[in-house]
Amino acid sequence: MVPLAHYLIFSGILFAIGLAGVIIRRNIIVILMCLEMMLSAANVTLVAFSRARGTEGIPVYDAQVLSLFIVAVAAAEVAIGLALIVAMFRARKSVETTSLNTLKD
């Protein structure tokens, strides 16, 4: 059995990579993917704690059900985010954050 610390280290590294991508990158599509990576790191943490909290080898599924809701919300976020990116591309002909210096076109 893999110890809980390994899952938490993996989740922390995944979250740090996602955070670095959000901070460093300028492309909105890449930023959206990095946000999804950060949500996946949170899901890994939830599921790891759920598995570790189990008694007599039987896991508690509360956090795993919560992670399914997070995945559903993330899917809705991606749909709305991509719609906004398409609208911005049509108006500005770019998906770079540097072209978003004003609210007016």
PDB file of C-alpha atoms in Angstrom:
ATOM      1  CA  MET A   1       0.000   0.000   0.000  1.00  0.00           C
ATOM      2  CA  VAL A   2       1.280   3.454  -0.935  1.00  0.00           C
ATOM      3  CA  PRO A   3       1.629   5.771   2.070  1.00  0.00           C
ATOM      4  CA  LEU A   4      -0.484   8.907   2.331  1.00  0.00           C
ATOM      5  CA  ALA A   5       2.616  11.126   2.220  1.00  0.00           C
ATOM      6  CA  HIS A   6       3.396  10.007  -1.342  1.00  0.00           C
ATOM      7  CA  TYR A   7      -0.047  11.067  -2.541  1.00  0.00           C
ATOM      8  CA  LEU A   8       0.268  14.411  -0.765  1.00  0.00           C
ATOM      9  CA  ILE A   9       3.714  15.056  -2.248  1.00  0.00           C
ATOM     10  CA  PHE A  10       2.409  14.192  -5.714  1.00  0.00           C
ATOM     11  CA  SER A  11      -0.579  16.461  -5.210  1.00  0.00           C
ATOM     12  CA  GLY A  12       1.619  19.300  -3.979  1.00  0.00           C
ATOM     13  CA  ILE A  13       3.937  19.002  -6.975  1.00  0.00           C
ATOM     14  CA  LEU A  14       0.967  18.896  -9.350  1.00  0.00           C
ATOM     15  CA  PHE A  15      -0.558  21.971  -7.696  1.00  0.00           C
ATOM     16  CA  ALA A  16       2.767  23.839  -7.797  1.00  0.00           C
ATOM     17  CA  ILE A  17       3.206  23.111 -11.518  1.00  0.00           C
ATOM     18  CA  GLY A  18      -0.327  24.349 -12.170  1.00  0.00           C
ATOM     19  CA  LEU A  19       0.222  27.493 -10.108  1.00  0.00           C
ATOM     20  CA  ALA A  20       3.494  28.221 -11.885  1.00  0.00           C
ATOM     21  CA  GLY A  21       1.723  27.814 -15.218  1.00  0.00           C
ATOM     22  CA  VAL A  22      -1.016  30.248 -14.213  1.00  0.00           C
ATOM     23  CA  ILE A  23       1.511  32.823 -13.050  1.00  0.00           C
ATOM     24  CA  ILE A  24       4.090  32.489 -15.836  1.00  0.00           C
ATOM     25  CA  ARG A  25       2.127  31.745 -19.020  1.00  0.00           C
ATOM     26  CA  ARG A  26       0.378  34.358 -21.166  1.00  0.00           C
ATOM     27  CA  ASN A  27      -1.844  32.138 -23.313  1.00  0.00           C
ATOM     28  CA  ILE A  28      -5.363  31.910 -21.884  1.00  0.00           C
ATOM     29  CA  ILE A  29      -5.860  28.317 -23.056  1.00  0.00           C
ATOM     30  CA  VAL A  30      -2.699  27.205 -21.236  1.00  0.00           C
ATOM     31  CA  ILE A  31      -3.827  29.119 -18.131  1.00  0.00           C
ATOM     32  CA  LEU A  32      -7.165  27.285 -18.268  1.00  0.00           C
ATOM     33  CA  MET A  33      -5.350  23.927 -18.500  1.00  0.00           C
ATOM     34  CA  CYS A  34      -3.170  24.858 -15.527  1.00  0.00           C
ATOM     35  CA  LEU A  35      -6.273  25.710 -13.501  1.00  0.00           C
ATOM     36  CA  GLU A  36      -7.623  22.267 -14.331  1.00  0.00           C
ATOM     37  CA  MET A  37      -4.333  20.776 -13.156  1.00  0.00           C
ATOM     38  CA  MET A  38      -4.731  22.579  -9.837  1.00  0.00           C
ATOM     39  CA  LEU A  39      -8.277  21.190  -9.479  1.00  0.00           C
ATOM     40  CA  SER A  40      -6.939  17.704 -10.203  1.00  0.00           C
ATOM     41  CA  ALA A  41      -4.356  18.148  -7.446  1.00  0.00           C
ATOM     42  CA  ALA A  42      -7.149  19.038  -5.027  1.00  0.00           C
ATOM     43  CA  ASN A  43      -9.057  15.919  -6.130  1.00  0.00           C
ATOM     44  CA  VAL A  44      -6.014  13.707  -5.557  1.00  0.00           C
ATOM     45  CA  THR A  45      -5.704  15.118  -2.045  1.00  0.00           C
ATOM     46  CA  LEU A  46      -9.387  14.547  -1.291  1.00  0.00           C
ATOM     47  CA  VAL A  47      -9.306  10.961  -2.513  1.00  0.00           C
ATOM     48  CA  ALA A  48      -6.034  10.234  -0.704  1.00  0.00           C
ATOM     49  CA  PHE A  49      -7.431  11.446   2.613  1.00  0.00           C
ATOM     50  CA  SER A  50     -10.625   9.518   1.960  1.00  0.00           C
ATOM     51  CA  ARG A  51      -8.684   6.302   1.424  1.00  0.00           C
ATOM     52  CA  ALA A  52      -6.474   6.906   4.466  1.00  0.00           C
ATOM     53  CA  ARG A  53      -9.423   7.613   6.736  1.00  0.00           C
ATOM     54  CA  GLY A  54     -11.055   4.250   6.086  1.00  0.00           C
ATOM     55  CA  THR A  55     -11.508   1.771   8.907  1.00  0.00           C
ATOM     56  CA  GLU A  56     -10.634  -1.924   8.668  1.00  0.00           C
ATOM     57  CA  GLY A  57      -9.616  -1.578   5.023  1.00  0.00           C
ATOM     58  CA  ILE A  58     -12.971  -0.106   3.985  1.00  0.00           C
ATOM     59  CA  PRO A  59     -12.589   3.416   2.563  1.00  0.00           C
ATOM     60  CA  VAL A  60     -14.930   6.291   3.328  1.00  0.00           C
ATOM     61  CA  TYR A  61     -16.392   7.563   0.070  1.00  0.00           C
ATOM     62  CA  ASP A  62     -17.474  11.060   1.145  1.00  0.00           C
ATOM     63  CA  ALA A  63     -14.471  12.854  -0.354  1.00  0.00           C
ATOM     64  CA  GLN A  64     -14.611  10.764  -3.511  1.00  0.00           C
ATOM     65  CA  VAL A  65     -18.203  11.831  -4.105  1.00  0.00           C
ATOM     66  CA  LEU A  66     -17.152  15.437  -3.527  1.00  0.00           C
ATOM     67  CA  SER A  67     -14.381  15.026  -6.098  1.00  0.00           C
ATOM     68  CA  LEU A  68     -16.985  13.891  -8.658  1.00  0.00           C
ATOM     69  CA  PHE A  69     -18.879  17.140  -8.069  1.00  0.00           C
ATOM     70  CA  ILE A  70     -15.612  19.058  -8.516  1.00  0.00           C
ATOM     71  CA  VAL A  71     -15.052  17.308 -11.848  1.00  0.00           C
ATOM     72  CA  ALA A  72     -18.586  18.260 -12.943  1.00  0.00           C
ATOM     73  CA  VAL A  73     -18.015  21.896 -11.978  1.00  0.00           C
ATOM     74  CA  ALA A  74     -14.656  21.838 -13.774  1.00  0.00           C
ATOM     75  CA  ALA A  75     -16.366  20.587 -16.951  1.00  0.00           C
ATOM     76  CA  ALA A  76     -18.834  23.476 -16.771  1.00  0.00           C
ATOM     77  CA  GLU A  77     -15.948  25.880 -16.140  1.00  0.00           C
ATOM     78  CA  VAL A  78     -14.143  24.633 -19.226  1.00  0.00           C
ATOM     79  CA  ALA A  79     -17.246  25.020 -21.392  1.00  0.00           C
ATOM     80  CA  ILE A  80     -17.801  28.601 -20.249  1.00  0.00           C
ATOM     81  CA  GLY A  81     -14.098  29.425 -20.384  1.00  0.00           C
ATOM     82  CA  LEU A  82     -13.718  28.144 -23.934  1.00  0.00           C
ATOM     83  CA  ALA A  83     -16.794  30.118 -25.008  1.00  0.00           C
ATOM     84  CA  LEU A  84     -15.233  33.268 -23.573  1.00  0.00           C
ATOM     85  CA  ILE A  85     -11.921  32.497 -25.270  1.00  0.00           C
ATOM     86  CA  VAL A  86     -13.651  32.031 -28.643  1.00  0.00           C
ATOM     87  CA  ALA A  87     -15.502  35.339 -28.175  1.00  0.00           C
ATOM     88  CA  MET A  88     -12.263  37.094 -27.267  1.00  0.00           C
ATOM     89  CA  PHE A  89     -10.462  35.583 -30.256  1.00  0.00           C
ATOM     90  CA  ARG A  90     -13.174  36.792 -32.592  1.00  0.00           C
ATOM     91  CA  ALA A  91     -12.980  40.321 -31.184  1.00  0.00           C
ATOM     92  CA  ARG A  92      -9.203  40.670 -30.677  1.00  0.00           C
ATOM     93  CA  LYS A  93      -7.705  38.001 -32.992  1.00  0.00           C
ATOM     94  CA  SER A  94      -5.498  36.826 -30.121  1.00  0.00           C
ATOM     95  CA  VAL A  95      -5.722  34.650 -27.006  1.00  0.00           C
ATOM     96  CA  GLU A  96      -2.769  36.246 -25.227  1.00  0.00           C
ATOM     97  CA  THR A  97      -3.371  38.002 -21.908  1.00  0.00           C
ATOM     98  CA  THR A  98      -1.220  40.936 -23.002  1.00  0.00           C
ATOM     99  CA  SER A  99      -3.936  41.935 -25.474  1.00  0.00           C
ATOM    100  CA  LEU A 100      -6.434  42.332 -22.623  1.00  0.00           C
ATOM    101  CA  ASN A 101      -5.249  45.692 -21.371  1.00  0.00           C
ATOM    102  CA  THR A 102      -8.616  47.434 -21.772  1.00  0.00           C
ATOM    103  CA  LEU A 103     -12.222  46.429 -21.306  1.00  0.00           C
ATOM    104  CA  LYS A 104     -13.368  48.252 -24.416  1.00  0.00           C
ATOM    105  CA  ASP A 105     -12.552  47.087 -27.923  1.00  0.00           C
TER     106      ASP A 105
END
